[in-house]
CSV table of N, CA and C and ligand atoms in Angstrom, one decimal:
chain,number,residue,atom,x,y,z
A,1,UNK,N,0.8,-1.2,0.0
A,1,UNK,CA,0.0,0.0,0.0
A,1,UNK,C,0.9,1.2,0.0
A,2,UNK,N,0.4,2.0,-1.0
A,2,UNK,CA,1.5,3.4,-0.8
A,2,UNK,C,1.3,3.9,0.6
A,3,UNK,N,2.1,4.4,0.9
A,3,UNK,CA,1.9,5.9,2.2
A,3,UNK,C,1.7,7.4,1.3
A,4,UNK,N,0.7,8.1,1.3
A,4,UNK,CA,0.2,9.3,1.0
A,4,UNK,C,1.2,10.3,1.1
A,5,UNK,N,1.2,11.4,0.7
A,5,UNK,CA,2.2,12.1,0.9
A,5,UNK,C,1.9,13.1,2.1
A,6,UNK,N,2.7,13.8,2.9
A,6,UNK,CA,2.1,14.4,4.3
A,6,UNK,C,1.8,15.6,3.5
A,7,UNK,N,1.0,16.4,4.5
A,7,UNK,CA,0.2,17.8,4.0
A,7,UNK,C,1.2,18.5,4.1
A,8,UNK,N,0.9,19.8,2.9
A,8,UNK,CA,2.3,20.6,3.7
A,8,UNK,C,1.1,21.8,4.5
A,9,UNK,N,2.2,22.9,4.9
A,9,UNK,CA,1.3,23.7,5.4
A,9,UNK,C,0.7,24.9,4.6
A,10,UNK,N,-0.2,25.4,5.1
A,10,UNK,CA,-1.3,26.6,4.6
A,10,UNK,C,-0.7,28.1,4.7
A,11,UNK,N,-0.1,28.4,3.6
A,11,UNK,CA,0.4,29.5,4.2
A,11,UNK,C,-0.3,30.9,3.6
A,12,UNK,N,-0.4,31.5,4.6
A,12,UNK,CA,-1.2,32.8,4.4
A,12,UNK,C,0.3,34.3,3.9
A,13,UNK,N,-0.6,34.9,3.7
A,13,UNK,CA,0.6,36.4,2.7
A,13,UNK,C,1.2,36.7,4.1
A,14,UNK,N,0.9,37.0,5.3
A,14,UNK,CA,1.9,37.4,6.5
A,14,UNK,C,2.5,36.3,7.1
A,15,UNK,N,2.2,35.3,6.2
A,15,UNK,CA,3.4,34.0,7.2
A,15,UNK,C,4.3,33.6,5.8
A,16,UNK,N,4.1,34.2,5.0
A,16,UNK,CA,5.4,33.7,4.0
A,16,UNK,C,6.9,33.6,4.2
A,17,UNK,N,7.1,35.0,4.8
A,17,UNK,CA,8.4,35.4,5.2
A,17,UNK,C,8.9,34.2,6.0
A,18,UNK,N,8.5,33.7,7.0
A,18,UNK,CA,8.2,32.6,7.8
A,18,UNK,C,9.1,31.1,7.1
A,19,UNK,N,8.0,30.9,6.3
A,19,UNK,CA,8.3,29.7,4.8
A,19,UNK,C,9.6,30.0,4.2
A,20,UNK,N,9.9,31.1,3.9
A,20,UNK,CA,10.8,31.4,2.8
A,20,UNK,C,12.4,31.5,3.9
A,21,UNK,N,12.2,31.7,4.8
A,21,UNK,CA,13.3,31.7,5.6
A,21,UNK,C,13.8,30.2,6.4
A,22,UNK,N,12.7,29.7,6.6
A,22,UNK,CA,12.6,28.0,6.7
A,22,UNK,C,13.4,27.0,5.4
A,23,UNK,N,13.0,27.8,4.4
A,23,UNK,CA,13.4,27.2,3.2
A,23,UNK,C,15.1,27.2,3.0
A,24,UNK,N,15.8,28.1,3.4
A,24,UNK,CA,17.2,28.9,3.4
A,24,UNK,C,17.4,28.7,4.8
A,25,UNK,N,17.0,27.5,5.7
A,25,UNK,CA,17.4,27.2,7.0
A,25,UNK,C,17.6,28.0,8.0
A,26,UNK,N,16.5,29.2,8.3
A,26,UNK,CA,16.8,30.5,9.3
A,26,UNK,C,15.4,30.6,9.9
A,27,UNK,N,15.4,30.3,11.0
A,27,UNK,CA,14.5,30.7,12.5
A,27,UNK,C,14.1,31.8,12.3
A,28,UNK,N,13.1,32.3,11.7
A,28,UNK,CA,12.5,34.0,11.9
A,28,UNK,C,11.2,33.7,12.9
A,29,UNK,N,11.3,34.8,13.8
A,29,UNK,CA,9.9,34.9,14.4
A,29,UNK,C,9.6,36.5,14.5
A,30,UNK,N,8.4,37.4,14.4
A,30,UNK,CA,8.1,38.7,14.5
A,30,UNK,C,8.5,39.6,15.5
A,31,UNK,N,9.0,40.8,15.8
A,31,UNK,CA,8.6,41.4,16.9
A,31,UNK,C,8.1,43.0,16.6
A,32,UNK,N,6.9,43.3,17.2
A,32,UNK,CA,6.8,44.4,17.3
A,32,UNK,C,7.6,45.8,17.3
A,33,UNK,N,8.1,46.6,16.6
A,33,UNK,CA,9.0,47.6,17.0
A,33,UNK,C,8.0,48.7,18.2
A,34,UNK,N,7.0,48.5,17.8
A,34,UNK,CA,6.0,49.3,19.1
A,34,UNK,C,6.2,49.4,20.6
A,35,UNK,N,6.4,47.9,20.8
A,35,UNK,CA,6.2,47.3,22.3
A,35,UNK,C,7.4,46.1,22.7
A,36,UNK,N,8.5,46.0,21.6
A,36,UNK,CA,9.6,45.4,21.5
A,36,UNK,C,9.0,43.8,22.2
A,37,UNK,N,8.0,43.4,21.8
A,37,UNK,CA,7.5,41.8,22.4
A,37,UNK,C,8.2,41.1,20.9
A,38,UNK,N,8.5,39.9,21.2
A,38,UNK,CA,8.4,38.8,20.6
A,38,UNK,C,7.1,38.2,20.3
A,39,UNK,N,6.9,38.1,19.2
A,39,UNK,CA,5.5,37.4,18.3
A,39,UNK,C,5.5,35.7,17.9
A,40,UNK,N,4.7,34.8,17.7
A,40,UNK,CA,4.9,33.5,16.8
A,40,UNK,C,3.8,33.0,17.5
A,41,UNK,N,2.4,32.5,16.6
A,41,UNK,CA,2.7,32.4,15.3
A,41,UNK,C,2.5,33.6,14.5
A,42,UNK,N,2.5,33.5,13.3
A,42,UNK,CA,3.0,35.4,12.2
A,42,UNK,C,1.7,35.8,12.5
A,43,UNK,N,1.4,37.0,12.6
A,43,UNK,CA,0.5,37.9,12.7
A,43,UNK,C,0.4,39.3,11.9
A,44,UNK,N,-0.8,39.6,11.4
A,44,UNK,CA,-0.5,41.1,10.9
A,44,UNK,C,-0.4,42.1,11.8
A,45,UNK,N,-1.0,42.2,13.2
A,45,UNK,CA,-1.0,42.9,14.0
A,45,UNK,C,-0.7,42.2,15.4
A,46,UNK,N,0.4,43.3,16.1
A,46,UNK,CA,0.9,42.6,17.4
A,46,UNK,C,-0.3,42.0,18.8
A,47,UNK,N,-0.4,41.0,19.4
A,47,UNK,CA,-1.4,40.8,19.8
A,47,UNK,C,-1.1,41.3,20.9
A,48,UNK,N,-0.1,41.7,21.6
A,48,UNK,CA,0.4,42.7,23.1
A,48,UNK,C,-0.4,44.1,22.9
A,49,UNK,N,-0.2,44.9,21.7
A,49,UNK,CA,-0.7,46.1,22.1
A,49,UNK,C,-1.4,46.8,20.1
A,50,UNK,N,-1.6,45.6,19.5
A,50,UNK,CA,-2.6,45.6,18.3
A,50,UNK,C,-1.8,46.9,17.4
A,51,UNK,N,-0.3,47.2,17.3
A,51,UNK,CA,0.0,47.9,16.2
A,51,UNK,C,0.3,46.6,15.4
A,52,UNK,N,0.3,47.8,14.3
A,52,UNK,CA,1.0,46.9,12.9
A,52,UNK,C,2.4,47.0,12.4
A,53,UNK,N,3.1,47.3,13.3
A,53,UNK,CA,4.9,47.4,12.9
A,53,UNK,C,5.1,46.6,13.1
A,54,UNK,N,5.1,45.3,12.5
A,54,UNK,CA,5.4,43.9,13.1
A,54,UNK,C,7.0,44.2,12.1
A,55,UNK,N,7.8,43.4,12.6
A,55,UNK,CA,9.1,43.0,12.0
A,55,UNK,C,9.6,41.5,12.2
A,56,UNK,N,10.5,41.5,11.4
A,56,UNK,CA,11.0,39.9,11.2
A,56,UNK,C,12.6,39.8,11.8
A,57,UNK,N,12.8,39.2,12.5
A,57,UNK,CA,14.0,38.9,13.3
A,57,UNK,C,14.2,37.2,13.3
A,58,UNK,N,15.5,36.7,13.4
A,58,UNK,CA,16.0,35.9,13.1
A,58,UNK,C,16.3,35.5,14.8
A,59,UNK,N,15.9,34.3,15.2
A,59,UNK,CA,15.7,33.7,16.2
A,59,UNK,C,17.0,33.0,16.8
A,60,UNK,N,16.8,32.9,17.8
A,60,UNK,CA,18.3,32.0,18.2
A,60,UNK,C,18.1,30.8,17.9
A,61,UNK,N,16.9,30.2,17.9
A,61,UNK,CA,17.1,28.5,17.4
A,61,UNK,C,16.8,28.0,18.6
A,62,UNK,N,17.4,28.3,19.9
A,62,UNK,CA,17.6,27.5,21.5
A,62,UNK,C,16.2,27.9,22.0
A,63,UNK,N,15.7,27.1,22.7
A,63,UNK,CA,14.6,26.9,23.5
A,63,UNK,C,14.7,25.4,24.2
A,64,UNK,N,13.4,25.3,24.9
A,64,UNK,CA,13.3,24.0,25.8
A,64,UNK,C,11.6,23.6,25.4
A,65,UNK,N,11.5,22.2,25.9
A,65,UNK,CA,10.3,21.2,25.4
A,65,UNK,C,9.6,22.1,26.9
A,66,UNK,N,8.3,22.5,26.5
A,66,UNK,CA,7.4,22.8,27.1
A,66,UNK,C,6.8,21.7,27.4
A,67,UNK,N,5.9,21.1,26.6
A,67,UNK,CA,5.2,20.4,26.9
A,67,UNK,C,5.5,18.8,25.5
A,68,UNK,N,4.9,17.6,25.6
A,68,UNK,CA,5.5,17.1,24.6
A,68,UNK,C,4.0,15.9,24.6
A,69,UNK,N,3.9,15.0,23.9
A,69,UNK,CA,3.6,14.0,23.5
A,69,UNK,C,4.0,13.1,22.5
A,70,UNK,N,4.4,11.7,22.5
A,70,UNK,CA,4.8,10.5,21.9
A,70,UNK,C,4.0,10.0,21.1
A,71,UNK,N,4.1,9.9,19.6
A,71,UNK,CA,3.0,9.3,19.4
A,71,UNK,C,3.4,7.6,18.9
A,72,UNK,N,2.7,7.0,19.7
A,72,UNK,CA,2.8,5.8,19.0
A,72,UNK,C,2.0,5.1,18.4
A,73,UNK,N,0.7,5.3,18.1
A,73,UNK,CA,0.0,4.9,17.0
A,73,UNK,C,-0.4,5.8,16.4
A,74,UNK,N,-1.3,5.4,15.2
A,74,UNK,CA,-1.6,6.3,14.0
A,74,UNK,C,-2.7,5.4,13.3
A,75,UNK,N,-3.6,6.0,12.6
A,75,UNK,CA,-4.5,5.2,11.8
A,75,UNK,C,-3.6,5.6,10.9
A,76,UNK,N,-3.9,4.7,9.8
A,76,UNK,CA,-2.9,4.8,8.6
A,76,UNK,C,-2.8,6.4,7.8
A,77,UNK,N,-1.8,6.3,8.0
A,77,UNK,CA,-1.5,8.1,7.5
A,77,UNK,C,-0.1,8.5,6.6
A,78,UNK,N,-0.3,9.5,6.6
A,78,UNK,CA,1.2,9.6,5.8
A,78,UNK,C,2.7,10.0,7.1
A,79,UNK,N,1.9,9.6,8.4
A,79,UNK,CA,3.0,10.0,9.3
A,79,UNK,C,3.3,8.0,10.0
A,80,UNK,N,2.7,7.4,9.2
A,80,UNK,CA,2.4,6.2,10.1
A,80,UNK,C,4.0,5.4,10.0
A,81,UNK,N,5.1,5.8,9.4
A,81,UNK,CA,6.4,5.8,8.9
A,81,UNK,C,6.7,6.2,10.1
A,82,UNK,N,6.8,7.2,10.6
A,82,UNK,CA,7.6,8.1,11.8
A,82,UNK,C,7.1,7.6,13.3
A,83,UNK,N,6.3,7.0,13.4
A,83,UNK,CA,6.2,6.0,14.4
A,83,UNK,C,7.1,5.5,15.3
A,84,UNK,N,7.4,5.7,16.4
A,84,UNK,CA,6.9,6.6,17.1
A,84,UNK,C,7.3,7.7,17.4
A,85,UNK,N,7.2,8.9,17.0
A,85,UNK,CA,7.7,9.9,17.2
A,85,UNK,C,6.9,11.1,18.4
A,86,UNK,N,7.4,12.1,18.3
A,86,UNK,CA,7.9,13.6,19.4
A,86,UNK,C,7.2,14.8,18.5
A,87,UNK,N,5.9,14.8,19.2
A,87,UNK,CA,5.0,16.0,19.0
A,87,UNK,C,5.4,17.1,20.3
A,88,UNK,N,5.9,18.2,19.9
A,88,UNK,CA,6.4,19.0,21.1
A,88,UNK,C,6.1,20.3,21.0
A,89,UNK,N,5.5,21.0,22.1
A,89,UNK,CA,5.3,22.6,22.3
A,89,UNK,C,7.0,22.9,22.6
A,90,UNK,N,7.6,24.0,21.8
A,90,UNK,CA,8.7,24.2,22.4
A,90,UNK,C,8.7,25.9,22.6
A,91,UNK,N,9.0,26.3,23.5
A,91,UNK,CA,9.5,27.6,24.3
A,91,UNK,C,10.6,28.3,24.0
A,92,UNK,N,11.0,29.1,22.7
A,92,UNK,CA,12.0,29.4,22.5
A,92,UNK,C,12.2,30.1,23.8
A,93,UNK,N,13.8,30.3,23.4
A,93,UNK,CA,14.3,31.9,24.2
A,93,UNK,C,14.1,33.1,24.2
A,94,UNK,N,13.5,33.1,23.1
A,94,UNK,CA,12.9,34.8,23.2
A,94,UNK,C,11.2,34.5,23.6
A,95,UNK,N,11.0,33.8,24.1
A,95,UNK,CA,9.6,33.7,24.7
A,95,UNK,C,8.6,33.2,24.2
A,96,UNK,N,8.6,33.0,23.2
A,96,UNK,CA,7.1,32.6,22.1
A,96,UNK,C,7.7,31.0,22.4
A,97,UNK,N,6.2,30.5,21.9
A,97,UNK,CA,5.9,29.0,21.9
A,97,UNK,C,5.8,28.9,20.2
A,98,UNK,N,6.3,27.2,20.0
A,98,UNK,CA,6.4,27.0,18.7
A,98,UNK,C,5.8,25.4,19.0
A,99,UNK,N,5.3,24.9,17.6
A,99,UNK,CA,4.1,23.4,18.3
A,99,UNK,C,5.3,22.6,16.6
A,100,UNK,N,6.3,22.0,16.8
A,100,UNK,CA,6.7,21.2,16.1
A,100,UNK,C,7.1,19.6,16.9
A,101,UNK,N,8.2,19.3,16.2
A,101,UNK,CA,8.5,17.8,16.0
A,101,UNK,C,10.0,18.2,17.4
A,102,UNK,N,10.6,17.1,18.5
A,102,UNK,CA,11.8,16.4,18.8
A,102,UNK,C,11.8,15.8,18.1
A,103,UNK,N,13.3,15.4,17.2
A,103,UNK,CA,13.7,14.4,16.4
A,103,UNK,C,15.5,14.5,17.2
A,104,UNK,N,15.9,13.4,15.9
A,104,UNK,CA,17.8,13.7,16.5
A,104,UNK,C,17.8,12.8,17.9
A,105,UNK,N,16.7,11.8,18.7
A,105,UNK,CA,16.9,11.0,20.2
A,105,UNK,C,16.1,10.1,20.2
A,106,UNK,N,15.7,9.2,20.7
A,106,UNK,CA,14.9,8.2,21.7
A,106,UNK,C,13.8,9.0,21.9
A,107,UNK,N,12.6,9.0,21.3
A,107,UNK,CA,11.5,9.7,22.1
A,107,UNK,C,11.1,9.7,23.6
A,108,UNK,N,12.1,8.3,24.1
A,108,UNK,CA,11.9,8.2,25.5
A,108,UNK,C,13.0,8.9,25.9
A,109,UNK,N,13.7,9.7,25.3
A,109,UNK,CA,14.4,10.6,26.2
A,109,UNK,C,14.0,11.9,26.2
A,110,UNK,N,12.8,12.3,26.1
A,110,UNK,CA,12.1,13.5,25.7
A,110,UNK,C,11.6,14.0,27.1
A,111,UNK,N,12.4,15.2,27.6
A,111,UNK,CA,11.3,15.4,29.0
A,111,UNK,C,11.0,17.1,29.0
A,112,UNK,N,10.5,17.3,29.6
A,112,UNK,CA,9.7,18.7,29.9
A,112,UNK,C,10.9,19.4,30.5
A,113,UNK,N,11.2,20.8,29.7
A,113,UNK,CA,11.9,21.9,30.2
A,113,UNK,C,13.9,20.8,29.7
A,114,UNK,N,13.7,19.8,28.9
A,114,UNK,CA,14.9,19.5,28.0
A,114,UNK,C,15.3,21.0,26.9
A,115,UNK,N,17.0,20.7,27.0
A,115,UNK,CA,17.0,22.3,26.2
A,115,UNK,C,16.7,21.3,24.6
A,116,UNK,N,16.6,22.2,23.6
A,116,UNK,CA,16.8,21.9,22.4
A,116,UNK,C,17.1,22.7,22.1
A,117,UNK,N,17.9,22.6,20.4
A,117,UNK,CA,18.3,23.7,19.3
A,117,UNK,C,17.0,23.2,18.3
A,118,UNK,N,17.2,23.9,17.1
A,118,UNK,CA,16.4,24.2,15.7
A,118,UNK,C,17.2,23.5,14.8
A,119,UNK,N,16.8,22.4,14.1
A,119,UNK,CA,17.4,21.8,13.1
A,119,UNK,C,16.2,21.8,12.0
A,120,UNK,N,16.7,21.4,10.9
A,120,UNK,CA,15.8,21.5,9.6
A,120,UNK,C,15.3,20.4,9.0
A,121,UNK,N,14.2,20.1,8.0
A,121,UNK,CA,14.2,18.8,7.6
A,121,UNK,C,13.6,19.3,6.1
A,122,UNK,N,14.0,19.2,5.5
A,122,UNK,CA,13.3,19.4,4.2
A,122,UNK,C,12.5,18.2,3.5
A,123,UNK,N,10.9,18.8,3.9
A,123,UNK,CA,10.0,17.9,3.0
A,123,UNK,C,9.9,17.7,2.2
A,124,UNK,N,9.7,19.2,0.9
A,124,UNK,CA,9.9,19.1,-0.5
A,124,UNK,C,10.4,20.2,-0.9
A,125,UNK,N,10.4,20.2,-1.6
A,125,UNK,CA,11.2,21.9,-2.8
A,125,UNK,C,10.7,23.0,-2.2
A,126,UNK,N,9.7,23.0,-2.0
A,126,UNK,CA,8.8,24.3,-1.4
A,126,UNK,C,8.6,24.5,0.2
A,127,UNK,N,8.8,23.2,0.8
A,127,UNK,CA,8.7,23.2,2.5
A,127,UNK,C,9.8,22.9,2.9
A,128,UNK,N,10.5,23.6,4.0
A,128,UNK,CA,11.7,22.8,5.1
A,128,UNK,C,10.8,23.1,6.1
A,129,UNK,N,10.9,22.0,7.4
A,129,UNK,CA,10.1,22.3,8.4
A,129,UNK,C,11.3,22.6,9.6
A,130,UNK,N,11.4,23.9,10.5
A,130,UNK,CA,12.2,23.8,11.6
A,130,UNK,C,11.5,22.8,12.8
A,131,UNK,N,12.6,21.6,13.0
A,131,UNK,CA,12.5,21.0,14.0
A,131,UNK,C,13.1,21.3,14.8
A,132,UNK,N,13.3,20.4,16.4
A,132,UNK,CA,13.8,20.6,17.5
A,132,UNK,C,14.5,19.3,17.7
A,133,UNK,N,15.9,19.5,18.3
A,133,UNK,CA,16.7,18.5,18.8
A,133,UNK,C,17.2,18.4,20.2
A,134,UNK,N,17.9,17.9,20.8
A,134,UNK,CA,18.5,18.2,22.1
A,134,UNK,C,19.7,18.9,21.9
A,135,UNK,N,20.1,19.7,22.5
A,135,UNK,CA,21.3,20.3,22.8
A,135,UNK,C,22.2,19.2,23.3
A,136,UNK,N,23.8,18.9,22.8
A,136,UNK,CA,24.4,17.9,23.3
A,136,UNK,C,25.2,18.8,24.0
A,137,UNK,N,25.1,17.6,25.1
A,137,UNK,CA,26.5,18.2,26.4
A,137,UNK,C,26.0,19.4,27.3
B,1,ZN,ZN1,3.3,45.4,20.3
């Protein structure tokens, strides 16, 4: 039986930048020049204090597993390959939350408030997805 191909994602005109920097392997997340917050996910207006100077800044990569889940089963899908893998909320360092993949370990070594970096995986021509790994050492 084939496996399907996975979905890519939906991207809207203020999350391009987002995509296109994913693509060329670079962490962007928004910040307000208004209220100097950190933004993610993309937004046309800041949700701290609703201007629209939003800007694009280049992220450190480093954060930690907020919260996480394992997945070990699947009805048949196009993720039923990656079995069992690391659904994770991760908490950059500039404060915003990001909802991607741990990969690069043992999903049983996955624990809450683990640091990770930003690694990449390229799905197709048009998508790289930033993933999260552990920080070694
Ligand atoms: Zn703001």
């Amino acid at each position: 039986m084939d496996t399907p191909n996975k979905p890519v994602p939906v991207v809207n005109p203020w999350a391009r930048p987002f995509w296109e920097a994913a693509r060329k392997e670079k962490l962007i997340i928004q910040k307000c020049k208004d209220c100097d917050q950190f933004v993610f996910y993309p937004r046309i207006a800041c949700p701290h204090c609703f201007s629209e100077a939003m800007e694009w800044v280049e992220a450190s990569g480093r954060g930690k597993v907020y919260t996480y889940t394992v997945v070990e089963n699947n009805a048949p899908s196009a993720f039923i390959r990656d079995i069992p893998y690391v659904v994770a909320v991760i908490r950059l360092d500039e404060g915003v939350q990001m909802l991607s993949n741990v990969v690069g370990c043992d999903p049983r070594e996955v624990q809450c408030d683990m640091p990770v970096e930003v690694t990449f995986e390229k799905l197709n021509e048009e998508f790289t997805l930033p993933k999260f790994t552990p920080v070694k050492g």
